[in-house]
Tab-separated table of C-alpha atoms and ligand atoms in Angstrom:
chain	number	residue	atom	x	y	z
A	394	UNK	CA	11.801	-5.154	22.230
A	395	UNK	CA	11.238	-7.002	18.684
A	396	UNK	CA	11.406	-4.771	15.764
A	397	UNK	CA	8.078	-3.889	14.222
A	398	UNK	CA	7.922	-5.555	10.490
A	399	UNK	CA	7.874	-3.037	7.817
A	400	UNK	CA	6.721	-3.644	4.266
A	401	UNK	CA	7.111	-1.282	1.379
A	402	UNK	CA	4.759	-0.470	-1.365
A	403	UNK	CA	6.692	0.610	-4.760
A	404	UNK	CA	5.946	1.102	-8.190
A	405	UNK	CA	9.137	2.212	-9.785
A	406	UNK	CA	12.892	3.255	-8.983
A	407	UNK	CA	12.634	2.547	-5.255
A	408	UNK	CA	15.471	5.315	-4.275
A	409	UNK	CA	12.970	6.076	-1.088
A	410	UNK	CA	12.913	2.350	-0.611
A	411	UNK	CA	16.425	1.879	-0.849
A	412	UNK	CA	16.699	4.735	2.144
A	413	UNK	CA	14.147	2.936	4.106
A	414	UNK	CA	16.178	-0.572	3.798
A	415	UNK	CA	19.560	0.868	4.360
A	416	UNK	CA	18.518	2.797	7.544
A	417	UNK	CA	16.958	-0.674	8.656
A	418	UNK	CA	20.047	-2.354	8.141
A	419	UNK	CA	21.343	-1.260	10.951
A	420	UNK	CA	20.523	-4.057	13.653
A	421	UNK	CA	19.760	-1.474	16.285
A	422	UNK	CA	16.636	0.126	14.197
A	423	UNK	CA	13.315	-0.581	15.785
A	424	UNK	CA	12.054	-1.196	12.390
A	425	UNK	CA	13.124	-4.292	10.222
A	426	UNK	CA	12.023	-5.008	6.669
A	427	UNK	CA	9.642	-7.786	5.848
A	428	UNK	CA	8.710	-7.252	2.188
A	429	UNK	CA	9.008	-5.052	-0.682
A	430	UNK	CA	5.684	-5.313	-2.425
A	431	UNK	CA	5.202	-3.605	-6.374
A	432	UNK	CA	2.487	-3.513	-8.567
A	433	UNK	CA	4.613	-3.274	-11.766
A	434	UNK	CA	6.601	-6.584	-12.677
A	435	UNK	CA	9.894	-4.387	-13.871
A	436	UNK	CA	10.204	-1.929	-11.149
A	437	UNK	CA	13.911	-1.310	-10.725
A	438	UNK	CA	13.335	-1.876	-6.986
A	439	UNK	CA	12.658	-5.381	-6.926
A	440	UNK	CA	15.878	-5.878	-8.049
A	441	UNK	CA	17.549	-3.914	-5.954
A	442	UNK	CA	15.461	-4.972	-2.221
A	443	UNK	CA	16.246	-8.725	-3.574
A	444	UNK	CA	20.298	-7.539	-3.895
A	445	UNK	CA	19.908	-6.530	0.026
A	446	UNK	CA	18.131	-10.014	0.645
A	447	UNK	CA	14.709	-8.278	1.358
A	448	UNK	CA	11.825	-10.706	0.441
A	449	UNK	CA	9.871	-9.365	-2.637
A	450	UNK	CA	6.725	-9.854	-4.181
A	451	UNK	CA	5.156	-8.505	-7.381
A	452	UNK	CA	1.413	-7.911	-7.743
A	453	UNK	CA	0.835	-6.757	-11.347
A	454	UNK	CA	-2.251	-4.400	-11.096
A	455	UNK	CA	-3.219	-4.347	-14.798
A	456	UNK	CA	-4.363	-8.183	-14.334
A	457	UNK	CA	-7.322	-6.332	-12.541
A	458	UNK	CA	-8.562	-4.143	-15.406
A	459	UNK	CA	-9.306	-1.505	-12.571
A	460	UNK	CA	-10.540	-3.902	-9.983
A	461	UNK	CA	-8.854	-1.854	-7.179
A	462	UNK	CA	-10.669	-4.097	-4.004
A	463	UNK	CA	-9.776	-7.436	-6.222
A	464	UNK	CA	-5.927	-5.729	-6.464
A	465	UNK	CA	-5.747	-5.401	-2.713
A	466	UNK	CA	-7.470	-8.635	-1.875
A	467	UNK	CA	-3.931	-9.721	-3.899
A	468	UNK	CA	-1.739	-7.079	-2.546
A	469	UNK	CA	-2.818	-8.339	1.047
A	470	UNK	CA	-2.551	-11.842	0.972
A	471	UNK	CA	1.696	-11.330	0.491
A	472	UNK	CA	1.820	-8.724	3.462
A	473	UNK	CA	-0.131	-11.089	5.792
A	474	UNK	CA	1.967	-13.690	4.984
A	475	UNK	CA	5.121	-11.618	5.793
A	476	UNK	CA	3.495	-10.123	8.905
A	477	UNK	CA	3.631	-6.800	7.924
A	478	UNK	CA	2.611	-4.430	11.003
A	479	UNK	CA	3.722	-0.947	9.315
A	480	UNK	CA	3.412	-0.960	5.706
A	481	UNK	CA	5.526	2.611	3.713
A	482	UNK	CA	4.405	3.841	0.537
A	483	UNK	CA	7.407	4.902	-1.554
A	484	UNK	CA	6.780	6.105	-5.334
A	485	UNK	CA	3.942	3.399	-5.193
A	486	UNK	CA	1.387	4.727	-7.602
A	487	UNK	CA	-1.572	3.344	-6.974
A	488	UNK	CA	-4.587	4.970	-5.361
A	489	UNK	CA	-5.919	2.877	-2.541
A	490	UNK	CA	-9.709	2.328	-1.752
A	491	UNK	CA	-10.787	3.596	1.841
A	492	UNK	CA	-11.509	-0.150	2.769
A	493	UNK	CA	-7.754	-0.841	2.614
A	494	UNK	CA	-6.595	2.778	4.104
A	495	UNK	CA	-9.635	1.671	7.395
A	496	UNK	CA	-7.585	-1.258	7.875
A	497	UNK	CA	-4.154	-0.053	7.628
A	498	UNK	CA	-5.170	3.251	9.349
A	499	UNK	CA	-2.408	4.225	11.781
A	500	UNK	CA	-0.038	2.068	10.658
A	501	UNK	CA	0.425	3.854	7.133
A	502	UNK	CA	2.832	5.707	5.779
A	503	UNK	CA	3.514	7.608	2.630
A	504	UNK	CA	5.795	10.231	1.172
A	505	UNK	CA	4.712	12.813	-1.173
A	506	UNK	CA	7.137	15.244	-3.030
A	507	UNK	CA	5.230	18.737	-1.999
A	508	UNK	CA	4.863	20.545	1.076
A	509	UNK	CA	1.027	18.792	1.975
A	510	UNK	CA	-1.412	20.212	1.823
A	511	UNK	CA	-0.465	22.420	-1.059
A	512	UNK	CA	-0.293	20.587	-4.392
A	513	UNK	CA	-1.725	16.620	-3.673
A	514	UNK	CA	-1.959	14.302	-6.762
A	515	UNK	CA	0.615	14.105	-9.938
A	516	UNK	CA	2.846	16.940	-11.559
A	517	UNK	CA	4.202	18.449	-7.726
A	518	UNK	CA	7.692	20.267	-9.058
A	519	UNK	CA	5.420	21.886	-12.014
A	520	UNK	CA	2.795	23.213	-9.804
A	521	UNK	CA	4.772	24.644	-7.617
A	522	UNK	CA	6.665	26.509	-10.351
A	523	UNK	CA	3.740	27.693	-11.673
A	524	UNK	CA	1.894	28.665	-8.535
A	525	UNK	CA	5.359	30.877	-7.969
A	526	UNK	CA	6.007	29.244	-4.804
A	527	UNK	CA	9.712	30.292	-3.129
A	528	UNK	CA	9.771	26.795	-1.324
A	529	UNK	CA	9.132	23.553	-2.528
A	530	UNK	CA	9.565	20.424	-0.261
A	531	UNK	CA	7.972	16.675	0.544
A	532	UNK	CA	6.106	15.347	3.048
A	533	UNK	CA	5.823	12.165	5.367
A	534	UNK	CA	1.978	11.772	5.904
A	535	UNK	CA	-0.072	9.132	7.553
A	536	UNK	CA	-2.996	7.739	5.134
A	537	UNK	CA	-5.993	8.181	4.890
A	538	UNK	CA	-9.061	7.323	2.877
A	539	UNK	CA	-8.391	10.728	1.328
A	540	UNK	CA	-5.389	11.557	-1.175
A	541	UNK	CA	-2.369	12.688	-0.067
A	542	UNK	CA	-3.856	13.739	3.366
A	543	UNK	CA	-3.981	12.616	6.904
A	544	UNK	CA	-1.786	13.648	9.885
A	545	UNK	CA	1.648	14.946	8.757
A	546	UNK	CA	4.403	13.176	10.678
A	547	UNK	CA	7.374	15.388	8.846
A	548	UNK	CA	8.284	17.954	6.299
A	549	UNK	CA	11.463	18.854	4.185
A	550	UNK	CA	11.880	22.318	2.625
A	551	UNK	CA	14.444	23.561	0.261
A	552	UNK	CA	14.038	26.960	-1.278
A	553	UNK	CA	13.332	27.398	-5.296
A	554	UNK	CA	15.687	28.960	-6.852
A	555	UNK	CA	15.523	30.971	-9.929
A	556	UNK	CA	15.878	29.083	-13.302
A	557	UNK	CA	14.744	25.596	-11.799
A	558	UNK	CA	12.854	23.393	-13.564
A	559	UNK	CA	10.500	20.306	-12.538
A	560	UNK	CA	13.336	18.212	-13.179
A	561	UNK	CA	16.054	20.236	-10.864
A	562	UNK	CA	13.434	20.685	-8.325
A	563	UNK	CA	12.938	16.882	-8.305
A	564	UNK	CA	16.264	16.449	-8.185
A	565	UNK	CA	17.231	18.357	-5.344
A	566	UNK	CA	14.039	17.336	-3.169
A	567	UNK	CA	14.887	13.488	-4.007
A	568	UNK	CA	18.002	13.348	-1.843
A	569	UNK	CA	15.541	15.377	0.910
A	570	UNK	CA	13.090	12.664	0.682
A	571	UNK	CA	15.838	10.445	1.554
A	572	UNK	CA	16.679	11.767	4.579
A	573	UNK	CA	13.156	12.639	6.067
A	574	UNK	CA	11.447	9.343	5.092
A	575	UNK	CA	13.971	6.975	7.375
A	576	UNK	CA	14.004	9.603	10.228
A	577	UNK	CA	10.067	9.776	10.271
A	578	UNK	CA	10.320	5.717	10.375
A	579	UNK	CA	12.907	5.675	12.884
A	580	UNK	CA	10.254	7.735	15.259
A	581	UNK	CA	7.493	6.481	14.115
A	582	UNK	CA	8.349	2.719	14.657
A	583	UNK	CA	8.776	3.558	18.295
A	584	UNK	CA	5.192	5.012	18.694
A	585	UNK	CA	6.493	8.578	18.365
A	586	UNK	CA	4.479	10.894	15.985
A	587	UNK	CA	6.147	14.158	16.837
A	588	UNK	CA	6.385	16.136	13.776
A	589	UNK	CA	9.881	16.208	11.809
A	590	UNK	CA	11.292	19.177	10.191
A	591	UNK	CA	14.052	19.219	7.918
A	592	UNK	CA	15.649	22.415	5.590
A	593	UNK	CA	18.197	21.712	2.574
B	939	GAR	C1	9.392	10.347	-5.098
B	939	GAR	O1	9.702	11.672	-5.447
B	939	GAR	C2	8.119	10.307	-4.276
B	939	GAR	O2	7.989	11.406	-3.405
B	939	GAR	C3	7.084	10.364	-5.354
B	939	GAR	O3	7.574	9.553	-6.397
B	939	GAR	C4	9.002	9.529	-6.331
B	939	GAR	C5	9.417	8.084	-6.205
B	939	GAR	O4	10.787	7.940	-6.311
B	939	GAR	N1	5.839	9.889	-4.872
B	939	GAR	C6	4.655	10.259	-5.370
B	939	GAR	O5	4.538	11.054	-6.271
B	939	GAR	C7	3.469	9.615	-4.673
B	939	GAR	N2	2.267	10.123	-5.175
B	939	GAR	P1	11.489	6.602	-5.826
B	939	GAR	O6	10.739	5.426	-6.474
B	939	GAR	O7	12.881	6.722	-6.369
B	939	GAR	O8	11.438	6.541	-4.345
């Protein structure tokens, strides 16, 4: 069977990404990149897909003073061309009108650093500090014309412990993220939505 033709959405560091790719690198994956697609021109992950010979594009959203249809008009264009069939959002930091979550719906994925649907939107770690939580985790979601919702396709959960911060939480989750987002791929390329659960 051909491998279904991934393209990932970044806007920044790209350490999700760079789980994605090297779990794909593996010949037997169902899943093979096509593109990694950013909105910001200096995002560290360009650099880093193009090291692994990953096609890149860069589709600067400021040049659409908040024109988020004329930004996806652009943003589309690149993952046509590539044939993209599954596209992943990782750290990409753009909200995305429901005319572009219709068309991509199913075959959408994103990763969001809180245990959905507690705490969508910005400032995760923080909020869960300050809601008390004794967990704190990420999620692999399918999406939807709402924000940070749609069908959950896996979890991680580590437990808070006392005297962490946003930034230790974040850093403990991130190398979570990095294992749930390639196995939720890995099952989800194959038409498999079973749900994923992973503890630290
Ligand atoms: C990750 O923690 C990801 O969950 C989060 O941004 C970080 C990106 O890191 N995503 C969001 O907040 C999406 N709203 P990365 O660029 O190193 O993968």
């Amino acid at each position: 069977m051909s491998r279904r033709r991934v393209a990932i959405l970044i806007s920044g560091g790209g350490s999700n990404m760079l789980a994605l790719l090297r779990a794909m690198a593996d010949p037997a994956h169902p899943a093979a990149p096509c593109l990694v697609l950013s909105n910001r021109p200096g995002a560290r992950g360009l650099s880093l897909a193009a090291e692994m010979a990953v096609p890149t594009a860069c589709v600067d959203h400021t040049a659409f003073r908040g024109d988020r249809t004329a930004f996806e008009a652009a943003i589309a264009e690149p993952l046509r061309r590539a044939g993209a069939e599954i596209l992943c959002l990782a750290g990409f930091m753009r909200v995305l009108t429901p005319g572009f979550t219709a068309e991509w719906r199913g075959r959408m994925l994103n990763i969001h650093p809180s245990i959905l649907p507690l705490f969508p939107g910005l400032h995760t770690h923080a909020r869960a500090l300050e809601a008390g939580m004794a967990v704190h985790g990420c999620t692999v979601h399918e999406v939807t014309g709402e924000l940070d919702s749609g069908p959950i396709l896996g979890q991680a959960v580590l437990a808070i412990r006392p005297g962490d911060t946003p930034e230790t939480l974040a850093a403990r989750l991130l190398p979570l993220e990095h294992r749930l987002y390639p196995a939720v791929l890995h099952r989800f390329a194959t038409g498999d939505r079973e749900r994923i659960a992973l503890f630290e």
